[in-house]
XYZ file of N, CA and C in Angstrom:
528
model
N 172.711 38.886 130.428
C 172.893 37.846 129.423
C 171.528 37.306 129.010
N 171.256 37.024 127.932
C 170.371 36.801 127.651
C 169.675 35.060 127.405
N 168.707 34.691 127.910
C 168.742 33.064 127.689
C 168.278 33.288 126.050
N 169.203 32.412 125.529
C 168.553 32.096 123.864
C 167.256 30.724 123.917
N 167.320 30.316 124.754
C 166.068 29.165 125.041
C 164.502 29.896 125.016
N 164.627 31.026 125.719
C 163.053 31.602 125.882
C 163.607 33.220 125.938
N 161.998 33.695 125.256
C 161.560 35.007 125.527
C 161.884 35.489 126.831
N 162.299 36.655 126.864
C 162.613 37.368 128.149
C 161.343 37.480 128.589
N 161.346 37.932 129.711
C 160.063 38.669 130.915
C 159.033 39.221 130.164
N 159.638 40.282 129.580
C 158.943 41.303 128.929
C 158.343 40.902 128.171
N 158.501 40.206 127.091
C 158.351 39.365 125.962
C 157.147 38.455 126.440
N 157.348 38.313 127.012
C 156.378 37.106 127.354
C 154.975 37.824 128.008
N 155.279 38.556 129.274
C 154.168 39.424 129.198
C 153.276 39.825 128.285
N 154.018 40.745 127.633
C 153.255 41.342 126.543
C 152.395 40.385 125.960
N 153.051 39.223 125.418
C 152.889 38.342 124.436
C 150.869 38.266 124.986
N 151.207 37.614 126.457
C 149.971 36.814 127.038
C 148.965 37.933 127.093
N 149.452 38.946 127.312
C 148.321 40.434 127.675
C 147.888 40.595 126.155
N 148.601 41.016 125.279
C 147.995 41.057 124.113
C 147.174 39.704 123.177
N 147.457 38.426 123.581
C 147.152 37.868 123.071
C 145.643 37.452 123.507
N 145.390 38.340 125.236
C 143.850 38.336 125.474
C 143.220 39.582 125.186
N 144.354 40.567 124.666
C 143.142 41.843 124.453
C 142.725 41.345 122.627
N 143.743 40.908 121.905
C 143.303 40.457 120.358
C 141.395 39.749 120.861
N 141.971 38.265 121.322
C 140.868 37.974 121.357
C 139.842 38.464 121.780
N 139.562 39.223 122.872
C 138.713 40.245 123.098
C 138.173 40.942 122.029
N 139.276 41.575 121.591
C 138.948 42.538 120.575
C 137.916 42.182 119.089
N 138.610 40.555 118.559
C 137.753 40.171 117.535
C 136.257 39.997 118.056
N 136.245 39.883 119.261
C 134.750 39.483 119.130
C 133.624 40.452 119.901
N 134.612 41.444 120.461
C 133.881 42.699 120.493
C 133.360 43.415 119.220
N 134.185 42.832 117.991
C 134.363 43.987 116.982
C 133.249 43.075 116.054
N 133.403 41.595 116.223
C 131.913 41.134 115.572
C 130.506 40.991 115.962
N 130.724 41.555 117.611
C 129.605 41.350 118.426
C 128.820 43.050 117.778
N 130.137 43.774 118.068
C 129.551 45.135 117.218
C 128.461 45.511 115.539
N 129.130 44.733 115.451
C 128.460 44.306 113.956
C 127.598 43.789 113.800
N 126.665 43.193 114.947
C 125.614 42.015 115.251
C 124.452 42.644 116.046
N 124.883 43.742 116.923
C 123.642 44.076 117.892
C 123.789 45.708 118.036
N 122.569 46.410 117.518
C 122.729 47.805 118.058
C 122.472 48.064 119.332
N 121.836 47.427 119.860
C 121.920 47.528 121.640
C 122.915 47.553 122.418
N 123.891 46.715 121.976
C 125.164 46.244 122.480
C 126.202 47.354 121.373
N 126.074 47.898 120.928
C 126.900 48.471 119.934
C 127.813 49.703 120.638
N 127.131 50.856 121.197
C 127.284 51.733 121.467
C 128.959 51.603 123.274
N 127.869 50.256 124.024
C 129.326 50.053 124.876
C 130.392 49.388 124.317
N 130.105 48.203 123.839
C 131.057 47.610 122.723
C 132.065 48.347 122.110
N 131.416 49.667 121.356
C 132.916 50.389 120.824
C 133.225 51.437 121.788
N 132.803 51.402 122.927
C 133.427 51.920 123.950
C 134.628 51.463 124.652
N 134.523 49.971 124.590
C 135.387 48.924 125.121
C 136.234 48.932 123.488
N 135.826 48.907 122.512
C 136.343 48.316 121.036
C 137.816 49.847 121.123
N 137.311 51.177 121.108
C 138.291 52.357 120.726
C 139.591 52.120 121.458
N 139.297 52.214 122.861
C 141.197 52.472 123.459
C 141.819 51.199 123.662
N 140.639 49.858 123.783
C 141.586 48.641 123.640
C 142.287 48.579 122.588
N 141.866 49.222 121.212
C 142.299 49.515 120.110
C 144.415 50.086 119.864
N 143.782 51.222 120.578
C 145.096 52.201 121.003
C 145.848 51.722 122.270
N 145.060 50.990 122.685
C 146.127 50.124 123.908
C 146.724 48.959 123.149
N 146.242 48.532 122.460
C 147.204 47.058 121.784
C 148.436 47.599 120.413
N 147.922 48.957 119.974
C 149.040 49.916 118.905
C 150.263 50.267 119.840
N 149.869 50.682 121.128
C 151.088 51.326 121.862
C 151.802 49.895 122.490
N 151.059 49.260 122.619
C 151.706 47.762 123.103
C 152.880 46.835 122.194
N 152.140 47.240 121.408
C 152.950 46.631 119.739
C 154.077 47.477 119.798
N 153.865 48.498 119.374
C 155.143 49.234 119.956
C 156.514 48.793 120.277
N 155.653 48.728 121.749
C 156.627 48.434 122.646
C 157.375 46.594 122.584
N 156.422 46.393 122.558
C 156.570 44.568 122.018
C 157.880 44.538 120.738
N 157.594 45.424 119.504
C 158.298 45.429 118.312
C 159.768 45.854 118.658
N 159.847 46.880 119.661
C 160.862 47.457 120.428
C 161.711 46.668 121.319
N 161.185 45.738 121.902
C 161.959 44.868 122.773
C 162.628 43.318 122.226
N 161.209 43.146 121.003
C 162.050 41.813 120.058
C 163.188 42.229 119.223
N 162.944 43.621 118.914
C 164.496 44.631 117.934
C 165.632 44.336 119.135
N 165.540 44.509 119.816
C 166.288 44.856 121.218
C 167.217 43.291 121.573
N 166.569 42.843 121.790
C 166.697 41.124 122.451
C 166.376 40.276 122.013
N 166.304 40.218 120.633
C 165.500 39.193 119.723
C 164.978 37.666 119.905
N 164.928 36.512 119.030
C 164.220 35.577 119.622
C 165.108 34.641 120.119
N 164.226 33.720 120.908
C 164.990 32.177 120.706
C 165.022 31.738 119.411
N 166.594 30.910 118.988
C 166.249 30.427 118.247
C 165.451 28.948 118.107
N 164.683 28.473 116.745
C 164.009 27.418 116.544
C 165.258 26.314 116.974
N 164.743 24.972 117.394
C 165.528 23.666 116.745
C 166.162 23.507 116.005
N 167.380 23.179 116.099
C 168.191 22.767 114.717
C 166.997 21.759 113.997
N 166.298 20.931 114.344
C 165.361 20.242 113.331
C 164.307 20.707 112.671
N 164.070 21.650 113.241
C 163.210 22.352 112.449
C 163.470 22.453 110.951
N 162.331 22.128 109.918
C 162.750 22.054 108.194
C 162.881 23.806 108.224
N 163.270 24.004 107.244
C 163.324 25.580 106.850
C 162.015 26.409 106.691
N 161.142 25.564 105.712
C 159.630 25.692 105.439
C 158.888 26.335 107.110
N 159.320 25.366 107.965
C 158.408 25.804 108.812
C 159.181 27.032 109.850
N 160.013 27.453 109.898
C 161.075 28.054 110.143
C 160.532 29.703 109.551
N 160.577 29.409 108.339
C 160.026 30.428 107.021
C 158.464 31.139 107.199
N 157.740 29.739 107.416
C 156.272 30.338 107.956
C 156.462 31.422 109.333
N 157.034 30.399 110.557
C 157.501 31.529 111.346
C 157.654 32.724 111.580
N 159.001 32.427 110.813
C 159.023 34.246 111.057
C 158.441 35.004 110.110
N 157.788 34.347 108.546
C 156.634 35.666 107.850
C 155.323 35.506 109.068
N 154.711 34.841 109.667
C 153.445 34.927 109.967
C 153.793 35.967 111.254
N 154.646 35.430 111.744
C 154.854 37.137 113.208
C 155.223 37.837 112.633
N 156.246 38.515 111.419
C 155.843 40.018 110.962
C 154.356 40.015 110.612
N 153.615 39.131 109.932
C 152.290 39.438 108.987
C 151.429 39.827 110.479
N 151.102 38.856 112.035
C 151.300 39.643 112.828
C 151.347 40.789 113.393
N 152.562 41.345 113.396
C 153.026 42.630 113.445
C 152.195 43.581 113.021
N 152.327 43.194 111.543
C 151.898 44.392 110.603
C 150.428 44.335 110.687
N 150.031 43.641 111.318
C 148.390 43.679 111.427
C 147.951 44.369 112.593
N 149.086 43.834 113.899
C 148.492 44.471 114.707
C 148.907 45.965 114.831
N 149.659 46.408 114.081
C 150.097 48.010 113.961
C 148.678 48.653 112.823
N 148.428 47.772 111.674
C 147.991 48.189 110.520
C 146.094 48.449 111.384
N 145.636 47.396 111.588
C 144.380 47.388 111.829
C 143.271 48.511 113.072
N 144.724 48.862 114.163
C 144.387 49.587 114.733
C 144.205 51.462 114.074
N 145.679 51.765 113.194
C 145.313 52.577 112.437
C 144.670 52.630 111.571
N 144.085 51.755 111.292
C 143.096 51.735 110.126
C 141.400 52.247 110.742
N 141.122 51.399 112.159
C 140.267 51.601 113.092
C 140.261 53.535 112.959
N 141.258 53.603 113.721
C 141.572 55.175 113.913
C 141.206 56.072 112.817
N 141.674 55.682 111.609
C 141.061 56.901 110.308
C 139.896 56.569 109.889
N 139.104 54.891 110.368
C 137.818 55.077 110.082
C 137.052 56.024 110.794
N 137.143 55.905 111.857
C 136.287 56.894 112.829
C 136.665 58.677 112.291
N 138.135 58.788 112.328
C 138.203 60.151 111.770
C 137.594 60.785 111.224
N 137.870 59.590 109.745
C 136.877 59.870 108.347
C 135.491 60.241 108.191
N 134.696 59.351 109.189
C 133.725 59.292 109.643
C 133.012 60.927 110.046
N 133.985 61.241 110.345
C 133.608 62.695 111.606
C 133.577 62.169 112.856
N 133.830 60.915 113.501
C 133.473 60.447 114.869
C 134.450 60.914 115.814
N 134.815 61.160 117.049
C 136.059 60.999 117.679
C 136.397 59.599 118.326
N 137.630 59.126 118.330
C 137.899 58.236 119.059
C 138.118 58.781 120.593
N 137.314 57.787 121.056
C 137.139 58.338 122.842
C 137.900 57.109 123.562
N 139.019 57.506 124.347
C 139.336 56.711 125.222
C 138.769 56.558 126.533
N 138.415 57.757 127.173
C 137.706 57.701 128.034
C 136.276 59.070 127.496
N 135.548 59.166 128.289
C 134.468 60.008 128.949
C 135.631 61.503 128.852
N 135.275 62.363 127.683
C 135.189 63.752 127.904
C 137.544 63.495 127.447
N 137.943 62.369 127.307
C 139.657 62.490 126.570
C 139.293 61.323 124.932
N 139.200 62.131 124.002
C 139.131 61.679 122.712
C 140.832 62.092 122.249
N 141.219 61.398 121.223
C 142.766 61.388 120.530
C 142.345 62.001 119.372
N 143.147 62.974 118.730
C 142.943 63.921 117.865
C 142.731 63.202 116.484
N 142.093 63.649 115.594
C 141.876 62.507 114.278
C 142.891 62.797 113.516
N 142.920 61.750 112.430
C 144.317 61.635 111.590
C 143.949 61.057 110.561
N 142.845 61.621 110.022
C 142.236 61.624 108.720
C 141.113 62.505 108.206
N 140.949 63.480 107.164
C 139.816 64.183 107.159
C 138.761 63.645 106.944
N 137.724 64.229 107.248
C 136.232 63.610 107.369
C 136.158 63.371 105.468
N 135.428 62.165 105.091
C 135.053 61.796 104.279
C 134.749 60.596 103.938
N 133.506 60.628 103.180
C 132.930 59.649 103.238
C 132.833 58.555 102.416
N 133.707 58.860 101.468
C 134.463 57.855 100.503
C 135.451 57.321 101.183
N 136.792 57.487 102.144
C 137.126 57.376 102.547
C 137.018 56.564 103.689
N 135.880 57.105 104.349
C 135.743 56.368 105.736
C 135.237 54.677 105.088
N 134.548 54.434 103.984
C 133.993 53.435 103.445
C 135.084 52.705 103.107
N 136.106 53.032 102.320
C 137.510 52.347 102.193
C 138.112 51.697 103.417
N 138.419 53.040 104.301
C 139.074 52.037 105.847
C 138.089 51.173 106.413
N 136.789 51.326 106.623
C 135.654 50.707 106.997
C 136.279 49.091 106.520
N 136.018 49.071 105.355
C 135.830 47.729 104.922
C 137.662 46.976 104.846
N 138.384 47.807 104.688
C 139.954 47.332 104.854
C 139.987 46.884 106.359
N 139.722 47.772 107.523
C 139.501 47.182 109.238
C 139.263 46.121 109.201
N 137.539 45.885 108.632
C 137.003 44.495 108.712
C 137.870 43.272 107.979
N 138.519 43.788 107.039
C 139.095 42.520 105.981
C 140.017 42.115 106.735
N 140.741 43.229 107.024
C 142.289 42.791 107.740
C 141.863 42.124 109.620
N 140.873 42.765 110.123
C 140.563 42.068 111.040
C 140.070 40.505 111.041
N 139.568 40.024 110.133
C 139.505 38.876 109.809
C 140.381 37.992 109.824
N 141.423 38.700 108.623
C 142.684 38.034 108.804
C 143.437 38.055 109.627
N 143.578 39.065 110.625
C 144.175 38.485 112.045
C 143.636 37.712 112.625
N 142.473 37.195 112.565
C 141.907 36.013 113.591
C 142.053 34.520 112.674
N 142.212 34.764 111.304
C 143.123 33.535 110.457
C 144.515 33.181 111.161
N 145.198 34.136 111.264
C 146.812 34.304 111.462
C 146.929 33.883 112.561
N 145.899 34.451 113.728
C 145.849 33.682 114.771
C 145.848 32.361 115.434
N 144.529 32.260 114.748
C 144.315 30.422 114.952
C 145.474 29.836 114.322
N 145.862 30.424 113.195
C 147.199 29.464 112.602
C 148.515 29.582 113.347
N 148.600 30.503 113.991
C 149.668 30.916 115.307
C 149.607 29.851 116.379
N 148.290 29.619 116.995
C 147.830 28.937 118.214
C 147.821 27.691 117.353
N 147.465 27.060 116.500
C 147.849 25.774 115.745
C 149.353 25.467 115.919
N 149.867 26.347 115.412
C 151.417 25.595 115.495
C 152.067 25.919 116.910
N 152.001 26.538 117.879
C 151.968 26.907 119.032
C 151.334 25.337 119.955
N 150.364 24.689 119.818
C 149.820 23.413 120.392
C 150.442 22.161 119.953
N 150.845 22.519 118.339
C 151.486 21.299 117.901
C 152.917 21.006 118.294
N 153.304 22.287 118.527
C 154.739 22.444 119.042
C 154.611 21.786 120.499
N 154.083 22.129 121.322
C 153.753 21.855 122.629
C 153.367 20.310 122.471
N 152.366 20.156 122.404
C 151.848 18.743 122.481
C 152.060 17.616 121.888
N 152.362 17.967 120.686
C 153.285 16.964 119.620
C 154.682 16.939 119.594
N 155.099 17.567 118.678
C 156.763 17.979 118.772
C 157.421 17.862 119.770
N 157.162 18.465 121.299
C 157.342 18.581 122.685
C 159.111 19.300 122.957
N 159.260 20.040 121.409
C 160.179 20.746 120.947
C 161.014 21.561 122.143
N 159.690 22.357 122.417
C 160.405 23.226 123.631
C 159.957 25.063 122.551
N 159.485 25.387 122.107
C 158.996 26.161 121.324
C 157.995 26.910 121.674
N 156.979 26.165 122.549
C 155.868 26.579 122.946
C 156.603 26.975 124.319
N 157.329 26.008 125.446
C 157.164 26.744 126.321
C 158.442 27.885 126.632
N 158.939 28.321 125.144
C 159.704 29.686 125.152
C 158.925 30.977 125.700
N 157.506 30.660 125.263
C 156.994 31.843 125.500
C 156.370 31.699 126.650
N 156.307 30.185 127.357
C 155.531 29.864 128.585
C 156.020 30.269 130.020
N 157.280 29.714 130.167
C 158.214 29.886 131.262
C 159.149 30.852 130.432
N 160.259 30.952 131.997
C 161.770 31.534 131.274
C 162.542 29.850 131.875
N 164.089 30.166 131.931
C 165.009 29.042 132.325
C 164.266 28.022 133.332
């Protein structure tokens, strides 16, 4: 049976694991952009955290299909209700979109994506260099905007918690 008050187990896991590899990730990916010294381990750490947070999503997208959410407060206005659930698909679609986007830059590139030392993932875009310049700069845009979406996530996530005292925030905190 499912509690409609909070995220299941799973749900919640995920939630907290991914929500420290994101942050990780933005600032590996601007630290990358900032230092060639630091560049080379950086997207060492930057590639399979990459493909670890796509297969995560996944699975995450798979289990909210599955067991879906708590619902909000009956007080909740609609408006904010509405933001809700567009900003976790927008979410979603970022964290599915940005990692493949990562992936055909490097393709494009001619680079391999290396998860480890001597196991690279096969590319899934032909080399080119018009191309790689397109995903290049779409990664960065849309990576941006996940760290917008974010903070605006963790905004209403604190206000819920600390203000409201709704019970919203700690759906994803505790279970029953």
């Amino acid at each position: 049976m499912t509690d409609r008050r909070h995220f299941n187990r799973l749900a919640r896991v995920l939630h907290w694991a991914m929500a420290a590899a994101i942050f990780a990730m933005l600032f590996i990916g601007v630290s990358m952009t900032t230092s060639l010294t630091w560049r080379p381990a950086l997207l060492d750490l930057h590639q399979p955290l990459g493909l670890a947070i796509l297969l995560l999503v996944v699975v995450r997208l798979a289990n909210r299909l599955r067991h879906g959410v708590p619902a909000l407060p009956a007080e909740t206005p609609r408006w904010q209700a509405l933001a809700a659930l567009g900003s976790h698909w927008i979410l979603y679609g970022l964290m599915v979109l940005i990692p493949l986007l990562g992936w055909g830059m490097r393709s494009a590139g001619g680079w391999p994506v290396r998860m480890t030392k001597g196991w690279n993932v096969p590319p899934i875009a032909p080399v080119d260099p018009t191309l790689y310049a397109l995903l290049r700069d779409a990664h960065g845009i849309l990576a941006w905007l996940l760290f917008a979406v974010v903070i605006g996530h963790l905004s209403a996530a604190l206000l819920h918690g600390w203000v409201y005292r709704d019970g919203v925030f700690s759906s994803m905190v505790r279970s029953r």
